[in-house]
PDB file of C-alpha atoms in Angstrom:
ATOM      1  CA  MET C   1     -18.315  -0.434 -22.060  1.00  0.00           C
ATOM      2  CA  ALA C   2     -21.598   1.352 -22.690  1.00  0.00           C
ATOM      3  CA  THR C   3     -20.775   2.497 -19.267  1.00  0.00           C
ATOM      4  CA  PHE C   4     -16.863   3.941 -20.480  1.00  0.00           C
ATOM      5  CA  VAL C   5     -19.151   5.481 -23.524  1.00  0.00           C
ATOM      6  CA  ARG C   6     -21.404   6.929 -21.634  1.00  0.00           C
ATOM      7  CA  LYS C   7     -19.100   8.654 -19.420  1.00  0.00           C
ATOM      8  CA  LEU C   8     -16.889  10.276 -22.491  1.00  0.00           C
ATOM      9  CA  ARG C   9     -20.007  11.606 -23.824  1.00  0.00           C
ATOM     10  CA  ASP C  10     -20.882  12.986 -20.965  1.00  0.00           C
ATOM     11  CA  PHE C  11     -17.508  14.780 -20.900  1.00  0.00           C
ATOM     12  CA  GLY C  12     -18.222  16.029 -24.743  1.00  0.00           C
ATOM     13  CA  ALA C  13     -15.754  13.898 -25.853  1.00  0.00           C
ATOM     14  CA  VAL C  14     -17.414  11.218 -27.952  1.00  0.00           C
ATOM     15  CA  ASP C  15     -19.044  12.289 -31.327  1.00  0.00           C
ATOM     16  CA  ARG C  16     -22.088  11.422 -33.304  1.00  0.00           C
ATOM     17  CA  HIS C  17     -19.720   9.294 -36.293  1.00  0.00           C
ATOM     18  CA  PHE C  18     -18.152   8.307 -32.836  1.00  0.00           C
ATOM     19  CA  LEU C  19     -20.807   6.607 -31.636  1.00  0.00           C
ATOM     20  CA  SER C  20     -21.789   5.280 -34.873  1.00  0.00           C
ATOM     21  CA  HIS C  21     -18.956   3.656 -35.797  1.00  0.00           C
ATOM     22  CA  TRP C  22     -18.845   2.129 -32.268  1.00  0.00           C
ATOM     23  CA  ARG C  23     -22.387   0.538 -32.633  1.00  0.00           C
ATOM     24  CA  LYS C  24     -21.700  -0.775 -35.496  1.00  0.00           C
ATOM     25  CA  TYR C  25     -18.624  -3.063 -34.797  1.00  0.00           C
ATOM     26  CA  ARG C  26     -18.963  -3.325 -31.564  1.00  0.00           C
ATOM     27  CA  SER C  27     -20.453  -6.605 -31.587  1.00  0.00           C
ATOM     28  CA  GLU C  28     -17.469  -7.832 -33.888  1.00  0.00           C
ATOM     29  CA  ILE C  29     -14.983  -7.082 -30.668  1.00  0.00           C
ATOM     30  CA  PRO C  30     -13.471 -10.308 -29.316  1.00  0.00           C
ATOM     31  CA  LYS C  31     -14.079 -10.428 -25.747  1.00  0.00           C
ATOM     32  CA  LEU C  32     -11.533 -10.403 -23.192  1.00  0.00           C
ATOM     33  CA  SER C  33     -11.620 -11.865 -19.958  1.00  0.00           C
ATOM     34  CA  PRO C  34      -9.648  -9.983 -16.809  1.00  0.00           C
ATOM     35  CA  HIS C  35      -7.279 -12.195 -17.161  1.00  0.00           C
ATOM     36  CA  ASP C  36      -6.680 -12.053 -20.702  1.00  0.00           C
ATOM     37  CA  VAL C  37      -6.505  -7.731 -20.416  1.00  0.00           C
ATOM     38  CA  LEU C  38      -3.681  -8.777 -17.846  1.00  0.00           C
ATOM     39  CA  THR C  39      -1.850 -10.937 -19.344  1.00  0.00           C
ATOM     40  CA  PHE C  40      -1.828  -9.533 -22.988  1.00  0.00           C
ATOM     41  CA  PRO C  41      -2.360 -13.033 -24.898  1.00  0.00           C
ATOM     42  CA  ARG C  42      -2.384 -10.764 -28.455  1.00  0.00           C
ATOM     43  CA  SER C  43      -3.075 -14.200 -30.051  1.00  0.00           C
ATOM     44  CA  ARG C  44      -6.179 -15.275 -27.836  1.00  0.00           C
ATOM     45  CA  ALA C  45      -7.426 -12.032 -28.323  1.00  0.00           C
ATOM     46  CA  THR C  46      -7.773 -12.041 -32.230  1.00  0.00           C
ATOM     47  CA  GLU C  47      -8.536 -15.830 -32.170  1.00  0.00           C
ATOM     48  CA  GLY C  48     -11.694 -16.773 -34.702  1.00  0.00           C
ATOM     49  CA  SER C  49     -11.271 -13.096 -36.160  1.00  0.00           C
ATOM     50  CA  SER C  50      -9.510 -11.314 -38.806  1.00  0.00           C
ATOM     51  CA  TRP C  51     -10.024  -7.897 -37.372  1.00  0.00           C
ATOM     52  CA  PRO C  52      -6.176  -6.699 -35.125  1.00  0.00           C
ATOM     53  CA  LEU C  53      -7.068  -5.248 -31.441  1.00  0.00           C
ATOM     54  CA  HIS C  54      -9.782  -2.906 -31.805  1.00  0.00           C
ATOM     55  CA  PHE C  55      -8.866   0.802 -29.814  1.00  0.00           C
ATOM     56  CA  PHE C  56     -11.269  -0.656 -26.673  1.00  0.00           C
ATOM     57  CA  GLN C  57      -9.390  -3.514 -26.542  1.00  0.00           C
ATOM     58  CA  VAL C  58      -6.052  -1.431 -26.398  1.00  0.00           C
ATOM     59  CA  ASN C  59      -7.426   1.070 -23.919  1.00  0.00           C
ATOM     60  CA  LEU C  60      -8.347  -1.756 -21.392  1.00  0.00           C
ATOM     61  CA  ILE C  61      -4.743  -3.241 -21.562  1.00  0.00           C
ATOM     62  CA  LEU C  62      -3.122   0.101 -21.561  1.00  0.00           C
ATOM     63  CA  ARG C  63      -5.219   1.230 -18.315  1.00  0.00           C
ATOM     64  CA  ALA C  64      -5.695  -2.398 -16.772  1.00  0.00           C
ATOM     65  CA  ASN C  65      -3.190  -1.548 -13.641  1.00  0.00           C
ATOM     66  CA  GLU C  66      -3.755   2.137 -13.435  1.00  0.00           C
ATOM     67  CA  PHE C  67      -4.347   3.980 -10.159  1.00  0.00           C
ATOM     68  CA  THR C  68      -5.228   7.369  -9.517  1.00  0.00           C
ATOM     69  CA  LYS C  69      -4.886   8.542  -5.393  1.00  0.00           C
ATOM     70  CA  ASP C  70      -6.082  12.265  -4.322  1.00  0.00           C
ATOM     71  CA  PHE C  71      -4.640  13.305  -1.236  1.00  0.00           C
ATOM     72  CA  SER C  72      -6.492  16.300   1.226  1.00  0.00           C
ATOM     73  CA  GLY C  73      -2.516  17.712   2.455  1.00  0.00           C
ATOM     74  CA  GLY C  74       1.100  16.779   2.533  1.00  0.00           C
ATOM     75  CA  PRO C  75       2.877  17.111   0.245  1.00  0.00           C
ATOM     76  CA  VAL C  76       1.652  15.541  -3.125  1.00  0.00           C
ATOM     77  CA  ARG C  77      -1.885  16.303  -4.538  1.00  0.00           C
ATOM     78  CA  TYR C  78      -2.447  13.684  -6.067  1.00  0.00           C
ATOM     79  CA  PHE C  79      -0.413  10.434  -8.109  1.00  0.00           C
ATOM     80  CA  ASP C  80      -1.477   8.289 -10.536  1.00  0.00           C
ATOM     81  CA  SER C  81       0.332   5.075 -11.890  1.00  0.00           C
ATOM     82  CA  ASN C  82       0.113   2.548 -14.628  1.00  0.00           C
ATOM     83  CA  GLN C  83       1.847  -1.463 -15.586  1.00  0.00           C
ATOM     84  CA  LEU C  84       2.422  -2.488 -19.134  1.00  0.00           C
ATOM     85  CA  ALA C  85       3.730  -5.681 -19.321  1.00  0.00           C
ATOM     86  CA  SER C  86       6.258  -6.348 -21.482  1.00  0.00           C
ATOM     87  CA  ASN C  87       6.545 -10.510 -20.074  1.00  0.00           C
ATOM     88  CA  SER C  88       4.173 -12.745 -18.476  1.00  0.00           C
ATOM     89  CA  PRO C  89       4.574 -12.730 -15.072  1.00  0.00           C
ATOM     90  CA  MET C  90       5.092  -9.120 -14.477  1.00  0.00           C
ATOM     91  CA  GLU C  91       8.816  -9.094 -13.102  1.00  0.00           C
ATOM     92  CA  ASP C  92       7.970  -5.243 -12.041  1.00  0.00           C
ATOM     93  CA  ALA C  93       6.985  -3.235  -8.961  1.00  0.00           C
ATOM     94  CA  ARG C  94       5.886   0.179  -8.417  1.00  0.00           C
ATOM     95  CA  THR C  95       4.614   0.994  -4.757  1.00  0.00           C
ATOM     96  CA  GLU C  96       3.624   4.057  -3.203  1.00  0.00           C
ATOM     97  CA  ALA C  97       3.324   5.381   0.139  1.00  0.00           C
ATOM     98  CA  SER C  98       3.039   8.146   2.914  1.00  0.00           C
ATOM     99  CA  CYS C  99       5.334   8.581   5.859  1.00  0.00           C
ATOM    100  CA  LEU C 100       2.414   7.967   8.759  1.00  0.00           C
ATOM    101  CA  TYR C 101       5.813   9.764  11.671  1.00  0.00           C
ATOM    102  CA  THR C 102       6.974  12.669   9.337  1.00  0.00           C
ATOM    103  CA  SER C 103       5.638  14.785   6.967  1.00  0.00           C
ATOM    104  CA  GLY C 104       7.074  12.971   3.543  1.00  0.00           C
ATOM    105  CA  PHE C 105       5.557  10.818   0.438  1.00  0.00           C
ATOM    106  CA  LEU C 106       8.143   7.783  -0.856  1.00  0.00           C
ATOM    107  CA  VAL C 107       7.344   6.265  -4.475  1.00  0.00           C
ATOM    108  CA  GLY C 108       9.631   3.714  -6.304  1.00  0.00           C
ATOM    109  CA  VAL C 109       9.469   1.580  -9.221  1.00  0.00           C
ATOM    110  CA  PHE C 110      11.674  -1.733  -9.750  1.00  0.00           C
ATOM    111  CA  ASP C 111      12.639  -2.825 -12.866  1.00  0.00           C
ATOM    112  CA  GLY C 112      12.858  -7.142 -11.742  1.00  0.00           C
ATOM    113  CA  HIS C 113      15.562  -8.788 -13.585  1.00  0.00           C
ATOM    114  CA  GLY C 114      15.616 -12.716 -14.153  1.00  0.00           C
ATOM    115  CA  GLY C 115      12.275 -13.189 -12.315  1.00  0.00           C
ATOM    116  CA  SER C 116       9.837 -11.170 -10.403  1.00  0.00           C
ATOM    117  CA  ALA C 117      10.991 -12.253  -7.014  1.00  0.00           C
ATOM    118  CA  CYS C 118      13.790  -8.974  -5.985  1.00  0.00           C
ATOM    119  CA  ALA C 119      11.754  -6.291  -7.178  1.00  0.00           C
ATOM    120  CA  GLN C 120       8.553  -7.387  -5.319  1.00  0.00           C
ATOM    121  CA  VAL C 121      10.477  -7.792  -1.782  1.00  0.00           C
ATOM    122  CA  SER C 122      12.362  -4.689  -3.168  1.00  0.00           C
ATOM    123  CA  SER C 123       9.080  -2.523  -3.787  1.00  0.00           C
ATOM    124  CA  LYS C 124       7.789  -3.380   0.064  1.00  0.00           C
ATOM    125  CA  ARG C 125      10.854  -3.584   2.100  1.00  0.00           C
ATOM    126  CA  ILE C 126      12.928  -0.744   1.008  1.00  0.00           C
ATOM    127  CA  LEU C 127      10.051   2.339   1.900  1.00  0.00           C
ATOM    128  CA  ARG C 128      10.207   0.476   5.080  1.00  0.00           C
ATOM    129  CA  TYR C 129      13.385   1.113   5.851  1.00  0.00           C
ATOM    130  CA  ILE C 130      13.589   4.361   4.743  1.00  0.00           C
ATOM    131  CA  ALA C 131      10.827   5.153   6.707  1.00  0.00           C
ATOM    132  CA  ALA C 132      11.732   3.997  10.131  1.00  0.00           C
ATOM    133  CA  SER C 133      15.328   6.027   9.241  1.00  0.00           C
ATOM    134  CA  LEU C 134      13.682   8.877   9.275  1.00  0.00           C
ATOM    135  CA  ILE C 135      12.392   9.642  12.499  1.00  0.00           C
ATOM    136  CA  SER C 136      14.923  10.487  15.526  1.00  0.00           C
ATOM    137  CA  PRO C 137      16.324   7.675  17.440  1.00  0.00           C
ATOM    138  CA  ALA C 138      14.074   8.803  20.689  1.00  0.00           C
ATOM    139  CA  GLU C 139      10.905   8.581  18.783  1.00  0.00           C
ATOM    140  CA  LEU C 140      12.557   5.404  17.242  1.00  0.00           C
ATOM    141  CA  GLN C 141      12.863   3.428  20.748  1.00  0.00           C
ATOM    142  CA  LYS C 142       9.196   4.329  21.355  1.00  0.00           C
ATOM    143  CA  HIS C 143       7.850   2.632  18.740  1.00  0.00           C
ATOM    144  CA  LEU C 144       9.959  -0.978  19.115  1.00  0.00           C
ATOM    145  CA  ALA C 145       9.130  -1.051  22.702  1.00  0.00           C
ATOM    146  CA  SER C 146       5.569  -0.768  21.600  1.00  0.00           C
ATOM    147  CA  GLU C 147       6.567  -3.969  19.802  1.00  0.00           C
ATOM    148  CA  ALA C 148       6.174  -2.196  16.429  1.00  0.00           C
ATOM    149  CA  LYS C 149       6.286  -3.886  13.149  1.00  0.00           C
ATOM    150  CA  SER C 150       7.920  -2.564  10.221  1.00  0.00           C
ATOM    151  CA  TYR C 151       5.018  -2.098   8.446  1.00  0.00           C
ATOM    152  CA  SER C 152       4.308   0.712  11.038  1.00  0.00           C
ATOM    153  CA  PHE C 153       5.987   3.280   9.749  1.00  0.00           C
ATOM    154  CA  LEU C 154       4.034   3.570   6.543  1.00  0.00           C
ATOM    155  CA  GLN C 155       0.137   3.726   5.063  1.00  0.00           C
ATOM    156  CA  CYS C 156       0.758   2.664   1.416  1.00  0.00           C
ATOM    157  CA  HIS C 157      -1.041   3.031  -1.062  1.00  0.00           C
ATOM    158  CA  ASN C 158      -2.166   0.049  -4.024  1.00  0.00           C
ATOM    159  CA  ASP C 159      -0.308  -2.542  -1.782  1.00  0.00           C
ATOM    160  CA  LYS C 160      -1.987  -5.621  -2.681  1.00  0.00           C
ATOM    161  CA  LEU C 161       0.772  -8.251  -2.111  1.00  0.00           C
ATOM    162  CA  GLU C 162       1.652  -9.742   0.980  1.00  0.00           C
ATOM    163  CA  PHE C 163       4.629 -11.699   1.976  1.00  0.00           C
ATOM    164  CA  VAL C 164       3.703 -15.695   2.442  1.00  0.00           C
ATOM    165  CA  PRO C 165       4.486 -16.453   6.659  1.00  0.00           C
ATOM    166  CA  GLU C 166       7.324 -18.118   5.610  1.00  0.00           C
ATOM    167  CA  ILE C 167       9.618 -15.470   4.925  1.00  0.00           C
ATOM    168  CA  ARG C 168       7.431 -12.522   6.587  1.00  0.00           C
ATOM    169  CA  ASP C 169       9.041 -13.553  10.236  1.00  0.00           C
ATOM    170  CA  ILE C 170      12.335 -13.672   8.521  1.00  0.00           C
ATOM    171  CA  TYR C 171      12.621 -10.179   7.195  1.00  0.00           C
ATOM    172  CA  GLU C 172      11.235  -8.758  10.356  1.00  0.00           C
ATOM    173  CA  ASP C 173      13.647 -10.109  12.126  1.00  0.00           C
ATOM    174  CA  SER C 174      15.621  -8.322   9.847  1.00  0.00           C
ATOM    175  CA  PHE C 175      14.269  -5.326  10.197  1.00  0.00           C
ATOM    176  CA  SER C 176      14.532  -5.641  13.849  1.00  0.00           C
ATOM    177  CA  ARG C 177      18.041  -5.677  13.627  1.00  0.00           C
ATOM    178  CA  PHE C 178      17.965  -2.870  11.588  1.00  0.00           C
ATOM    179  CA  ALA C 179      15.883  -0.927  13.722  1.00  0.00           C
ATOM    180  CA  LYS C 180      18.217  -1.522  16.960  1.00  0.00           C
ATOM    181  CA  ASP C 181      21.197  -0.646  15.166  1.00  0.00           C
ATOM    182  CA  LEU C 182      19.153   2.708  13.878  1.00  0.00           C
ATOM    183  CA  LEU C 183      19.325   3.829  17.437  1.00  0.00           C
ATOM    184  CA  ALA C 184      23.075   4.154  17.530  1.00  0.00           C
ATOM    185  CA  ARG C 185      23.236   6.797  14.752  1.00  0.00           C
ATOM    186  CA  GLN C 186      23.004  10.594  14.872  1.00  0.00           C
ATOM    187  CA  SER C 187      19.782  12.282  14.835  1.00  0.00           C
ATOM    188  CA  ASN C 188      21.133  14.818  12.063  1.00  0.00           C
ATOM    189  CA  THR C 189      21.589  11.931   9.799  1.00  0.00           C
ATOM    190  CA  SER C 190      21.154  13.715   5.956  1.00  0.00           C
ATOM    191  CA  LEU C 191      18.236  12.503   3.818  1.00  0.00           C
ATOM    192  CA  GLU C 192      20.938  11.638   1.244  1.00  0.00           C
ATOM    193  CA  HIS C 193      22.406   9.334   4.001  1.00  0.00           C
ATOM    194  CA  VAL C 194      19.866   7.937   5.592  1.00  0.00           C
ATOM    195  CA  MET C 195      18.569   6.457   1.986  1.00  0.00           C
ATOM    196  CA  GLU C 196      22.154   5.465   0.745  1.00  0.00           C
ATOM    197  CA  GLN C 197      22.278   3.231   3.881  1.00  0.00           C
ATOM    198  CA  ALA C 198      19.377   1.569   3.622  1.00  0.00           C
ATOM    199  CA  VAL C 199      19.511   0.835   0.282  1.00  0.00           C
ATOM    200  CA  MET C 200      22.565  -0.589   0.916  1.00  0.00           C
ATOM    201  CA  ARG C 201      21.251  -2.280   4.353  1.00  0.00           C
ATOM    202  CA  LEU C 202      18.682  -3.649   2.425  1.00  0.00           C
ATOM    203  CA  ASP C 203      20.630  -5.358   0.022  1.00  0.00           C
ATOM    204  CA  GLY C 204      22.420  -6.927   2.338  1.00  0.00           C
ATOM    205  CA  ASP C 205      20.050  -8.503   4.427  1.00  0.00           C
ATOM    206  CA  MET C 206      18.794 -10.089   1.259  1.00  0.00           C
ATOM    207  CA  SER C 207      21.336 -12.343   0.259  1.00  0.00           C
ATOM    208  CA  ARG C 208      22.399 -13.262   4.132  1.00  0.00           C
ATOM    209  CA  GLU C 209      18.534 -14.403   5.114  1.00  0.00           C
ATOM    210  CA  ALA C 210      19.213 -16.557   1.483  1.00  0.00           C
ATOM    211  CA  MET C 211      21.961 -18.155   2.918  1.00  0.00           C
ATOM    212  CA  GLN C 212      20.887 -18.383   6.519  1.00  0.00           C
ATOM    213  CA  HIS C 213      17.560 -20.233   5.800  1.00  0.00           C
ATOM    214  CA  THR C 214      17.483 -22.675   3.639  1.00  0.00           C
ATOM    215  CA  SER C 215      13.935 -21.200   1.539  1.00  0.00           C
ATOM    216  CA  VAL C 216      13.377 -21.476  -1.759  1.00  0.00           C
ATOM    217  CA  ARG C 217      11.359 -18.207  -1.184  1.00  0.00           C
ATOM    218  CA  THR C 218      14.638 -16.257   0.085  1.00  0.00           C
ATOM    219  CA  LEU C 219      17.025 -17.373  -2.218  1.00  0.00           C
ATOM    220  CA  ALA C 220      14.657 -16.617  -5.390  1.00  0.00           C
ATOM    221  CA  VAL C 221      15.144 -12.852  -4.157  1.00  0.00           C
ATOM    222  CA  ALA C 222      18.848 -13.720  -3.853  1.00  0.00           C
ATOM    223  CA  MET C 223      18.676 -15.271  -6.732  1.00  0.00           C
ATOM    224  CA  SER C 224      16.533 -12.600  -9.609  1.00  0.00           C
ATOM    225  CA  GLY C 225      17.257  -8.757  -9.415  1.00  0.00           C
ATOM    226  CA  ALA C 226      16.311  -5.963  -9.598  1.00  0.00           C
ATOM    227  CA  VAL C 227      17.302  -1.627 -10.251  1.00  0.00           C
ATOM    228  CA  ALA C 228      15.413   0.891  -8.874  1.00  0.00           C
ATOM    229  CA  CYS C 229      14.424   4.716  -8.714  1.00  0.00           C
ATOM    230  CA  VAL C 230      13.039   5.597  -5.372  1.00  0.00           C
ATOM    231  CA  ALA C 231      12.413   9.203  -4.598  1.00  0.00           C
ATOM    232  CA  HIS C 232      11.177  11.060  -0.913  1.00  0.00           C
ATOM    233  CA  VAL C 233       9.278  14.083  -1.503  1.00  0.00           C
ATOM    234  CA  ASP C 234       8.095  16.344   1.359  1.00  0.00           C
ATOM    235  CA  GLY C 235       6.715  19.800   0.821  1.00  0.00           C
ATOM    236  CA  CYS C 236       9.460  21.720  -1.873  1.00  0.00           C
ATOM    237  CA  HIS C 237      12.623  19.337  -1.343  1.00  0.00           C
ATOM    238  CA  LEU C 238      13.131  16.125  -3.928  1.00  0.00           C
ATOM    239  CA  HIS C 239      15.664  13.553  -2.917  1.00  0.00           C
ATOM    240  CA  VAL C 240      16.074  10.338  -5.654  1.00  0.00           C
ATOM    241  CA  ALA C 241      17.914   7.239  -5.392  1.00  0.00           C
ATOM    242  CA  GLY C 242      19.211   5.915  -8.819  1.00  0.00           C
ATOM    243  CA  ILE C 243      20.214   1.849  -8.360  1.00  0.00           C
ATOM    244  CA  GLY C 244      21.547   0.256 -11.174  1.00  0.00           C
ATOM    245  CA  ASP C 245      20.153   1.906 -14.672  1.00  0.00           C
ATOM    246  CA  CYS C 246      17.098   3.331 -13.445  1.00  0.00           C
ATOM    247  CA  GLY C 247      16.537   6.732 -13.178  1.00  0.00           C
ATOM    248  CA  ALA C 248      13.808   9.503 -13.132  1.00  0.00           C
ATOM    249  CA  VAL C 249      12.161  12.314 -14.955  1.00  0.00           C
ATOM    250  CA  LEU C 250      11.109  15.290 -13.501  1.00  0.00           C
ATOM    251  CA  GLY C 251       9.095  17.935 -15.376  1.00  0.00           C
ATOM    252  CA  SER C 252       7.036  20.591 -14.195  1.00  0.00           C
ATOM    253  CA  VAL C 253       3.397  21.918 -15.392  1.00  0.00           C
ATOM    254  CA  ASN C 254       2.622  25.880 -15.793  1.00  0.00           C
ATOM    255  CA  ASP C 255       0.056  28.282 -18.447  1.00  0.00           C
ATOM    256  CA  SER C 256       2.499  27.093 -21.010  1.00  0.00           C
ATOM    257  CA  THR C 257       3.243  24.104 -20.975  1.00  0.00           C
ATOM    258  CA  GLY C 258      -0.304  22.575 -20.035  1.00  0.00           C
TER     259      GLY C 258
END
């Protein structure tokens, strides 16, 4: 916390009154472990104290899942992402990735319903389906001949989850089937059609996997649900796919808006 204050001071954001206030009350701020910060247990945060959450604690909670990524080239200069859980465990997911064989950038937000399984799985798989669909059939054939995996078409950023072996092989088999079906399509398919078909195919794959494989994990994905908003950015072109009651807000920054 002291480092945080020094950083603010370096940027001229802390005055003497602020520092005096901080030194006076910092000993009375209940300490939070990383688990407390992530799960936001208000009763534990204020246990044994009549004080409400201090603004430093609020800041830690709000910024616990904050992430920023800068790029030296490509269609996106940088992005900021954050998540604030409204329940525990968190049912929502977000994902960002750069396409390795095209110049596009993909980002998605997934709002889980009835559990976190569908949102978490969809956030990893849908971008892989889209990225593979964006390259030409001839180039895709070369990658499949070299036994490329589903994750080979993307560079994900801030991806902290991995599929367990139990379902990883199932998902790779579904992706392989999807990729082989892509070889028969036209190379000039529109991006709108690519995103729509990727979403529909993944939805069908998750249902089929739950029926064909007697696994609690595949059933959890199919029995829960998620709505999503997935965007593809390439140069000045932006395509957004809204799945369910989930949408995007587009804004601009200029001299008047700051």
